[in-house]
Amino acid sequence: MSMAALAHEGITVSKLHPHVGAEIIGVDLRHPLDEMSFEIIREAWNQHTVLVLRDQRIDDEQQVEFASRFGTLEETTFTVAADNPYIYKLSNVDDEGNVLPVGSKKRLFLDVNARWHTDSSFRPIPALGSILSARKVPAKEHGDTAFASMRVGWETLPDERKRALEGLVAVHDYSYSVGLFGDKLIPKSEMDSVPPVRHPLVRTHPPTGLGSLFVSGHIERIDGMPVEEGRALVAELIEWCTRPEYVYRHRWRQHDLVMWDNRCALHRATAIPATEPRLMHRATIAGEGPVA
Ligand SMILES: [Fe+2]
C-alpha cells in the first residue's frame, strides 16, 4: 500500500507500541467502507496484529457487517449469545443488569479470559481474528486488556530453541481451560461440541509468511511429552512472548473497537470490574483452514 493511497483515503496508521498494536484514525464504521479503506485496514492488521479504532459508535449489525468482510463469522454459543447470532456478549452483569458478585459462578467464566490465550484455539480451525466493541466501559475500574505478539515471540527465540520446538504438536482443550475455574461452568452439551484438538506449536502467519508460536491458555498438554513437562513448556513460552517490554496494554474508552489477529496475538483481561458494569460485544472471524 503506497503512502499516496493512505493520504488519499484520509486514514492514518500509527504504532501504539514498538512490537504490537497500531491505532487507525479516519474511519467511521457506521458507514460501509470503500474497498481502498478496507484494504488499508487489512494491511495494517496483518502488519501490526492489534488495531485500535477509537470512538466507533456502532451497533451489532454494523459490527457484523465490518467483521464479515474479513471472512466467515463464528456463531455464538448459548452461554455468551447476544441477540445477534454472530455477537458474543462479554459482560459482568446478570440479566437484570446487576454486577455479578465476586465469586459467583458466572464471574468465574469470565476469569478464563484472564489467562493469556488466543480465541478459539480449541477449535479444529481456530479463529482468524476477534473484533471487540466497548459498549459500556467503567469510569474507574479500567479492566485493561493486554496483548503480545507470538510472531515476535518466535522471531526473538534463539535458533537452537526454534529447531527444538519445530514439529511439536499441542493438544488444545476447552474443557481443560474452563475446568481450571470450576466444574460445570458451561453446559455439558456445549463442552461436547468442542472435543480436544491438535495444532502445531509453531505455525506460519499466512498473510506475511512469518513464523509464529501458537501457544494458548487452552493447551492441555504437548503430544508425546509427560503432561506436566508439556504444561511447563507452554507456560515458559507464553512468559517469553509476554515479557513486559513486549506487551501492549489497552486502556478501554467508551466506543473503542479493538481487533486482534488470533493467529499471532496472545491476549488477556487484566481484571474484571468488581462493582461497575462493563459490556463488550465481540464478533469472531473463523479461520480459513487448519493450522499450517
Ligand atoms: Fe479472548
PDB file of N, CA, C and O in Angstrom, residues 187-243:
ATOM      1  N   PRO A 187     -22.539 -25.704  30.118  1.00  0.00           N
ATOM      2  CA  PRO A 187     -23.318 -26.949  29.997  1.00  0.00           C
ATOM      3  C   PRO A 187     -22.552 -28.028  29.230  1.00  0.00           C
ATOM      4  O   PRO A 187     -21.803 -27.728  28.303  1.00  0.00           O
ATOM      5  N   LYS A 188     -22.760 -29.288  29.645  1.00  0.00           N
ATOM      6  CA  LYS A 188     -22.035 -30.415  29.065  1.00  0.00           C
ATOM      7  C   LYS A 188     -22.234 -30.487  27.543  1.00  0.00           C
ATOM      8  O   LYS A 188     -21.298 -30.773  26.798  1.00  0.00           O
ATOM      9  N   SER A 189     -23.463 -30.193  27.104  1.00  0.00           N
ATOM     10  CA  SER A 189     -23.746 -30.286  25.663  1.00  0.00           C
ATOM     11  C   SER A 189     -22.834 -29.335  24.879  1.00  0.00           C
ATOM     12  O   SER A 189     -22.361 -29.643  23.783  1.00  0.00           O
ATOM     13  N   GLU A 190     -22.566 -28.180  25.487  1.00  0.00           N
ATOM     14  CA  GLU A 190     -21.707 -27.199  24.822  1.00  0.00           C
ATOM     15  C   GLU A 190     -20.256 -27.684  24.794  1.00  0.00           C
ATOM     16  O   GLU A 190     -19.542 -27.535  23.809  1.00  0.00           O
ATOM     17  N   MET A 191     -19.816 -28.271  25.904  1.00  0.00           N
ATOM     18  CA  MET A 191     -18.465 -28.821  26.004  1.00  0.00           C
ATOM     19  C   MET A 191     -18.260 -29.944  24.996  1.00  0.00           C
ATOM     20  O   MET A 191     -17.214 -30.049  24.358  1.00  0.00           O
ATOM     21  N   ASP A 192     -19.292 -30.809  24.874  1.00  0.00           N
ATOM     22  CA  ASP A 192     -19.176 -31.952  23.968  1.00  0.00           C
ATOM     23  C   ASP A 192     -19.012 -31.516  22.515  1.00  0.00           C
ATOM     24  O   ASP A 192     -18.521 -32.272  21.678  1.00  0.00           O
ATOM     25  N   SER A 193     -19.431 -30.290  22.223  1.00  0.00           N
ATOM     26  CA  SER A 193     -19.320 -29.821  20.838  1.00  0.00           C
ATOM     27  C   SER A 193     -17.903 -29.351  20.510  1.00  0.00           C
ATOM     28  O   SER A 193     -17.595 -29.064  19.361  1.00  0.00           O
ATOM     29  N   VAL A 194     -17.030 -29.263  21.532  1.00  0.00           N
ATOM     30  CA  VAL A 194     -15.644 -28.856  21.273  1.00  0.00           C
ATOM     31  C   VAL A 194     -14.652 -29.846  21.913  1.00  0.00           C
ATOM     32  O   VAL A 194     -13.972 -29.516  22.885  1.00  0.00           O
ATOM     33  N   PRO A 195     -14.571 -31.062  21.341  1.00  0.00           N
ATOM     34  CA  PRO A 195     -13.605 -32.033  21.875  1.00  0.00           C
ATOM     35  C   PRO A 195     -12.169 -31.550  21.646  1.00  0.00           C
ATOM     36  O   PRO A 195     -11.952 -30.654  20.826  1.00  0.00           O
ATOM     37  N   PRO A 196     -11.172 -32.118  22.367  1.00  0.00           N
ATOM     38  CA  PRO A 196      -9.780 -31.679  22.225  1.00  0.00           C
ATOM     39  C   PRO A 196      -9.300 -31.745  20.767  1.00  0.00           C
ATOM     40  O   PRO A 196      -9.731 -32.617  20.010  1.00  0.00           O
ATOM     41  N   VAL A 197      -8.439 -30.800  20.397  1.00  0.00           N
ATOM     42  CA  VAL A 197      -7.889 -30.772  19.031  1.00  0.00           C
ATOM     43  C   VAL A 197      -6.369 -30.604  19.104  1.00  0.00           C
ATOM     44  O   VAL A 197      -5.841 -30.124  20.100  1.00  0.00           O
ATOM     45  N   ARG A 198      -5.694 -30.998  18.031  1.00  0.00           N
ATOM     46  CA  ARG A 198      -4.236 -30.883  17.966  1.00  0.00           C
ATOM     47  C   ARG A 198      -3.830 -29.835  16.939  1.00  0.00           C
ATOM     48  O   ARG A 198      -4.328 -29.847  15.815  1.00  0.00           O
ATOM     49  N   HIS A 199      -2.908 -28.958  17.362  1.00  0.00           N
ATOM     50  CA  HIS A 199      -2.344 -27.975  16.427  1.00  0.00           C
ATOM     51  C   HIS A 199      -0.831 -27.931  16.600  1.00  0.00           C
ATOM     52  O   HIS A 199      -0.336 -28.083  17.722  1.00  0.00           O
ATOM     53  N   PRO A 200      -0.114 -27.650  15.512  1.00  0.00           N
ATOM     54  CA  PRO A 200       1.336 -27.471  15.656  1.00  0.00           C
ATOM     55  C   PRO A 200       1.652 -26.311  16.602  1.00  0.00           C
ATOM     56  O   PRO A 200       0.900 -25.335  16.666  1.00  0.00           O
ATOM     57  N   LEU A 201       2.756 -26.438  17.321  1.00  0.00           N
ATOM     58  CA  LEU A 201       3.143 -25.398  18.278  1.00  0.00           C
ATOM     59  C   LEU A 201       3.761 -24.194  17.558  1.00  0.00           C
ATOM     60  O   LEU A 201       3.805 -23.093  18.085  1.00  0.00           O
ATOM     61  N   VAL A 202       4.239 -24.458  16.352  1.00  0.00           N
ATOM     62  CA  VAL A 202       4.814 -23.381  15.541  1.00  0.00           C
ATOM     63  C   VAL A 202       4.012 -23.333  14.257  1.00  0.00           C
ATOM     64  O   VAL A 202       3.770 -24.368  13.640  1.00  0.00           O
ATOM     65  N   ARG A 203       3.562 -22.163  13.890  1.00  0.00           N
ATOM     66  CA  ARG A 203       2.754 -22.065  12.674  1.00  0.00           C
ATOM     67  C   ARG A 203       3.246 -20.914  11.810  1.00  0.00           C
ATOM     68  O   ARG A 203       4.087 -20.114  12.234  1.00  0.00           O
ATOM     69  N   THR A 204       2.690 -20.844  10.613  1.00  0.00           N
ATOM     70  CA  THR A 204       3.004 -19.733   9.721  1.00  0.00           C
ATOM     71  C   THR A 204       1.815 -18.781   9.721  1.00  0.00           C
ATOM     72  O   THR A 204       0.666 -19.214   9.675  1.00  0.00           O
ATOM     73  N   HIS A 205       2.099 -17.491   9.780  1.00  0.00           N
ATOM     74  CA  HIS A 205       1.048 -16.477   9.689  1.00  0.00           C
ATOM     75  C   HIS A 205       0.806 -16.263   8.197  1.00  0.00           C
ATOM     76  O   HIS A 205       1.647 -15.672   7.511  1.00  0.00           O
ATOM     77  N   PRO A 206      -0.321 -16.788   7.658  1.00  0.00           N
ATOM     78  CA  PRO A 206      -0.478 -16.830   6.193  1.00  0.00           C
ATOM     79  C   PRO A 206      -0.249 -15.499   5.458  1.00  0.00           C
ATOM     80  O   PRO A 206       0.463 -15.490   4.446  1.00  0.00           O
ATOM     81  N   PRO A 207      -0.793 -14.375   5.936  1.00  0.00           N
ATOM     82  CA  PRO A 207      -0.635 -13.168   5.104  1.00  0.00           C
ATOM     83  C   PRO A 207       0.805 -12.679   4.978  1.00  0.00           C
ATOM     84  O   PRO A 207       1.152 -12.058   3.977  1.00  0.00           O
ATOM     85  N   THR A 208       1.629 -12.935   5.988  1.00  0.00           N
ATOM     86  CA  THR A 208       3.007 -12.423   5.936  1.00  0.00           C
ATOM     87  C   THR A 208       4.022 -13.523   5.671  1.00  0.00           C
ATOM     88  O   THR A 208       5.173 -13.239   5.343  1.00  0.00           O
ATOM     89  N   GLY A 209       3.616 -14.786   5.844  1.00  0.00           N
ATOM     90  CA  GLY A 209       4.549 -15.895   5.684  1.00  0.00           C
ATOM     91  C   GLY A 209       5.534 -16.014   6.843  1.00  0.00           C
ATOM     92  O   GLY A 209       6.458 -16.828   6.804  1.00  0.00           O
ATOM     93  N   LEU A 210       5.337 -15.228   7.901  1.00  0.00           N
ATOM     94  CA  LEU A 210       6.255 -15.258   9.043  1.00  0.00           C
ATOM     95  C   LEU A 210       5.872 -16.379  10.012  1.00  0.00           C
ATOM     96  O   LEU A 210       4.705 -16.736  10.137  1.00  0.00           O
ATOM     97  N   GLY A 211       6.876 -16.895  10.696  1.00  0.00           N
ATOM     98  CA  GLY A 211       6.624 -17.925  11.698  1.00  0.00           C
ATOM     99  C   GLY A 211       6.011 -17.313  12.946  1.00  0.00           C
ATOM    100  O   GLY A 211       6.180 -16.126  13.228  1.00  0.00           O
ATOM    101  N   SER A 212       5.275 -18.145  13.683  1.00  0.00           N
ATOM    102  CA  SER A 212       4.646 -17.670  14.910  1.00  0.00           C
ATOM    103  C   SER A 212       4.503 -18.844  15.867  1.00  0.00           C
ATOM    104  O   SER A 212       4.218 -19.969  15.445  1.00  0.00           O
ATOM    105  N   LEU A 213       4.725 -18.590  17.152  1.00  0.00           N
ATOM    106  CA  LEU A 213       4.397 -19.611  18.143  1.00  0.00           C
ATOM    107  C   LEU A 213       2.879 -19.678  18.205  1.00  0.00           C
ATOM    108  O   LEU A 213       2.207 -18.667  17.982  1.00  0.00           O
ATOM    109  N   PHE A 214       2.345 -20.859  18.502  1.00  0.00           N
ATOM    110  CA  PHE A 214       0.893 -20.922  18.667  1.00  0.00           C
ATOM    111  C   PHE A 214       0.608 -21.512  20.046  1.00  0.00           C
ATOM    112  O   PHE A 214       0.243 -22.668  20.188  1.00  0.00           O
ATOM    113  N   VAL A 215       0.868 -20.669  21.040  1.00  0.00           N
ATOM    114  CA  VAL A 215       0.645 -21.076  22.432  1.00  0.00           C
ATOM    115  C   VAL A 215      -0.632 -20.409  22.931  1.00  0.00           C
ATOM    116  O   VAL A 215      -1.002 -19.343  22.456  1.00  0.00           O
ATOM    117  N   SER A 216      -1.284 -21.059  23.866  1.00  0.00           N
ATOM    118  CA  SER A 216      -2.580 -20.553  24.324  1.00  0.00           C
ATOM    119  C   SER A 216      -2.906 -21.175  25.674  1.00  0.00           C
ATOM    120  O   SER A 216      -2.483 -22.309  25.956  1.00  0.00           O
ATOM    121  N   GLY A 217      -3.648 -20.442  26.469  1.00  0.00           N
ATOM    122  CA  GLY A 217      -4.112 -20.977  27.756  1.00  0.00           C
ATOM    123  C   GLY A 217      -5.010 -22.193  27.604  1.00  0.00           C
ATOM    124  O   GLY A 217      -5.318 -22.867  28.581  1.00  0.00           O
ATOM    125  N   HIS A 218      -5.442 -22.473  26.377  1.00  0.00           N
ATOM    126  CA  HIS A 218      -6.304 -23.640  26.153  1.00  0.00           C
ATOM    127  C   HIS A 218      -5.496 -24.924  25.945  1.00  0.00           C
ATOM    128  O   HIS A 218      -6.079 -25.995  25.799  1.00  0.00           O
ATOM    129  N   ILE A 219      -4.154 -24.822  25.908  1.00  0.00           N
ATOM    130  CA  ILE A 219      -3.345 -26.033  25.696  1.00  0.00           C
ATOM    131  C   ILE A 219      -3.336 -26.876  26.969  1.00  0.00           C
ATOM    132  O   ILE A 219      -2.985 -26.401  28.044  1.00  0.00           O
ATOM    133  N   GLU A 220      -3.701 -28.127  26.784  1.00  0.00           N
ATOM    134  CA  GLU A 220      -3.791 -29.036  27.924  1.00  0.00           C
ATOM    135  C   GLU A 220      -2.489 -29.816  28.080  1.00  0.00           C
ATOM    136  O   GLU A 220      -2.053 -30.131  29.180  1.00  0.00           O
ATOM    137  N   ARG A 221      -1.835 -30.162  26.957  1.00  0.00           N
ATOM    138  CA  ARG A 221      -0.546 -30.874  27.001  1.00  0.00           C
ATOM    139  C   ARG A 221       0.112 -30.836  25.628  1.00  0.00           C
ATOM    140  O   ARG A 221      -0.509 -30.378  24.652  1.00  0.00           O
ATOM    141  N   ILE A 222       1.341 -31.321  25.598  1.00  0.00           N
ATOM    142  CA  ILE A 222       2.068 -31.449  24.333  1.00  0.00           C
ATOM    143  C   ILE A 222       2.132 -32.940  24.010  1.00  0.00           C
ATOM    144  O   ILE A 222       2.481 -33.756  24.878  1.00  0.00           O
ATOM    145  N   ASP A 223       1.804 -33.276  22.776  1.00  0.00           N
ATOM    146  CA  ASP A 223       1.843 -34.680  22.349  1.00  0.00           C
ATOM    147  C   ASP A 223       3.224 -35.282  22.614  1.00  0.00           C
ATOM    148  O   ASP A 223       4.245 -34.653  22.307  1.00  0.00           O
ATOM    149  N   GLY A 224       3.233 -36.478  23.153  1.00  0.00           N
ATOM    150  CA  GLY A 224       4.496 -37.197  23.325  1.00  0.00           C
ATOM    151  C   GLY A 224       5.345 -36.722  24.492  1.00  0.00           C
ATOM    152  O   GLY A 224       6.497 -37.145  24.625  1.00  0.00           O
ATOM    153  N   MET A 225       4.828 -35.831  25.326  1.00  0.00           N
ATOM    154  CA  MET A 225       5.573 -35.325  26.480  1.00  0.00           C
ATOM    155  C   MET A 225       4.782 -35.619  27.740  1.00  0.00           C
ATOM    156  O   MET A 225       3.546 -35.565  27.706  1.00  0.00           O
ATOM    157  N   PRO A 226       5.458 -35.897  28.878  1.00  0.00           N
ATOM    158  CA  PRO A 226       4.688 -36.017  30.120  1.00  0.00           C
ATOM    159  C   PRO A 226       3.862 -34.745  30.322  1.00  0.00           C
ATOM    160  O   PRO A 226       4.325 -33.643  29.981  1.00  0.00           O
ATOM    161  N   VAL A 227       2.643 -34.913  30.839  1.00  0.00           N
ATOM    162  CA  VAL A 227       1.701 -33.789  30.925  1.00  0.00           C
ATOM    163  C   VAL A 227       2.315 -32.556  31.595  1.00  0.00           C
ATOM    164  O   VAL A 227       2.259 -31.445  31.048  1.00  0.00           O
ATOM    165  N   GLU A 228       2.939 -32.757  32.760  1.00  0.00           N
ATOM    166  CA  GLU A 228       3.471 -31.603  33.498  1.00  0.00           C
ATOM    167  C   GLU A 228       4.604 -30.919  32.738  1.00  0.00           C
ATOM    168  O   GLU A 228       4.728 -29.700  32.757  1.00  0.00           O
ATOM    169  N   GLU A 229       5.416 -31.711  32.080  1.00  0.00           N
ATOM    170  CA  GLU A 229       6.532 -31.156  31.300  1.00  0.00           C
ATOM    171  C   GLU A 229       6.000 -30.304  30.141  1.00  0.00           C
ATOM    172  O   GLU A 229       6.498 -29.206  29.875  1.00  0.00           O
ATOM    173  N   GLY A 230       4.979 -30.810  29.484  1.00  0.00           N
ATOM    174  CA  GLY A 230       4.372 -30.077  28.377  1.00  0.00           C
ATOM    175  C   GLY A 230       3.767 -28.757  28.845  1.00  0.00           C
ATOM    176  O   GLY A 230       3.938 -27.713  28.219  1.00  0.00           O
ATOM    177  N   ARG A 231       3.077 -28.811  29.974  1.00  0.00           N
ATOM    178  CA  ARG A 231       2.451 -27.586  30.502  1.00  0.00           C
ATOM    179  C   ARG A 231       3.511 -26.573  30.918  1.00  0.00           C
ATOM    180  O   ARG A 231       3.328 -25.366  30.730  1.00  0.00           O
ATOM    181  N   ALA A 232       4.617 -27.074  31.476  1.00  0.00           N
ATOM    182  CA  ALA A 232       5.702 -26.170  31.883  1.00  0.00           C
ATOM    183  C   ALA A 232       6.314 -25.503  30.646  1.00  0.00           C
ATOM    184  O   ALA A 232       6.636 -24.310  30.665  1.00  0.00           O
ATOM    185  N   LEU A 233       6.445 -26.262  29.568  1.00  0.00           N
ATOM    186  CA  LEU A 233       6.993 -25.700  28.325  1.00  0.00           C
ATOM    187  C   LEU A 233       6.074 -24.596  27.787  1.00  0.00           C
ATOM    188  O   LEU A 233       6.529 -23.510  27.411  1.00  0.00           O
ATOM    189  N   VAL A 234       4.787 -24.876  27.772  1.00  0.00           N
ATOM    190  CA  VAL A 234       3.826 -23.885  27.273  1.00  0.00           C
ATOM    191  C   VAL A 234       3.860 -22.624  28.146  1.00  0.00           C
ATOM    192  O   VAL A 234       3.888 -21.503  27.640  1.00  0.00           O
ATOM    193  N   ALA A 235       3.906 -22.820  29.463  1.00  0.00           N
ATOM    194  CA  ALA A 235       3.958 -21.671  30.383  1.00  0.00           C
ATOM    195  C   ALA A 235       5.222 -20.847  30.122  1.00  0.00           C
ATOM    196  O   ALA A 235       5.174 -19.607  30.105  1.00  0.00           O
ATOM    197  N   GLU A 236       6.323 -21.526  29.887  1.00  0.00           N
ATOM    198  CA  GLU A 236       7.586 -20.828  29.637  1.00  0.00           C
ATOM    199  C   GLU A 236       7.512 -20.026  28.326  1.00  0.00           C
ATOM    200  O   GLU A 236       7.952 -18.877  28.258  1.00  0.00           O
ATOM    201  N   LEU A 237       6.928 -20.618  27.309  1.00  0.00           N
ATOM    202  CA  LEU A 237       6.842 -19.918  26.015  1.00  0.00           C
ATOM    203  C   LEU A 237       5.874 -18.733  26.078  1.00  0.00           C
ATOM    204  O   LEU A 237       6.108 -17.694  25.465  1.00  0.00           O
ATOM    205  N   ILE A 238       4.788 -18.899  26.823  1.00  0.00           N
ATOM    206  CA  ILE A 238       3.855 -17.780  26.990  1.00  0.00           C
ATOM    207  C   ILE A 238       4.558 -16.645  27.734  1.00  0.00           C
ATOM    208  O   ILE A 238       4.459 -15.478  27.353  1.00  0.00           O
ATOM    209  N   GLU A 239       5.320 -17.012  28.748  1.00  0.00           N
ATOM    210  CA  GLU A 239       6.057 -15.999  29.502  1.00  0.00           C
ATOM    211  C   GLU A 239       7.068 -15.285  28.601  1.00  0.00           C
ATOM    212  O   GLU A 239       7.260 -14.068  28.689  1.00  0.00           O
ATOM    213  N   TRP A 240       7.674 -16.034  27.730  1.00  0.00           N
ATOM    214  CA  TRP A 240       8.642 -15.461  26.782  1.00  0.00           C
ATOM    215  C   TRP A 240       7.956 -14.445  25.855  1.00  0.00           C
ATOM    216  O   TRP A 240       8.446 -13.341  25.644  1.00  0.00           O
ATOM    217  N   CYS A 241       6.820 -14.834  25.299  1.00  0.00           N
ATOM    218  CA  CYS A 241       6.090 -13.932  24.382  1.00  0.00           C
ATOM    219  C   CYS A 241       5.588 -12.681  25.104  1.00  0.00           C
ATOM    220  O   CYS A 241       5.410 -11.640  24.482  1.00  0.00           O
ATOM    221  N   THR A 242       5.332 -12.823  26.399  1.00  0.00           N
ATOM    222  CA  THR A 242       4.679 -11.721  27.132  1.00  0.00           C
ATOM    223  C   THR A 242       5.630 -11.023  28.109  1.00  0.00           C
ATOM    224  O   THR A 242       5.175 -10.468  29.117  1.00  0.00           O
ATOM    225  N   ARG A 243       6.933 -11.051  27.806  1.00  0.00           N
ATOM    226  CA  ARG A 243       7.865 -10.257  28.607  1.00  0.00           C
ATOM    227  C   ARG A 243       7.345  -8.820  28.612  1.00  0.00           C
ATOM    228  O   ARG A 243       6.855  -8.331  27.578  1.00  0.00           O
TER     229      ARG A 243
END
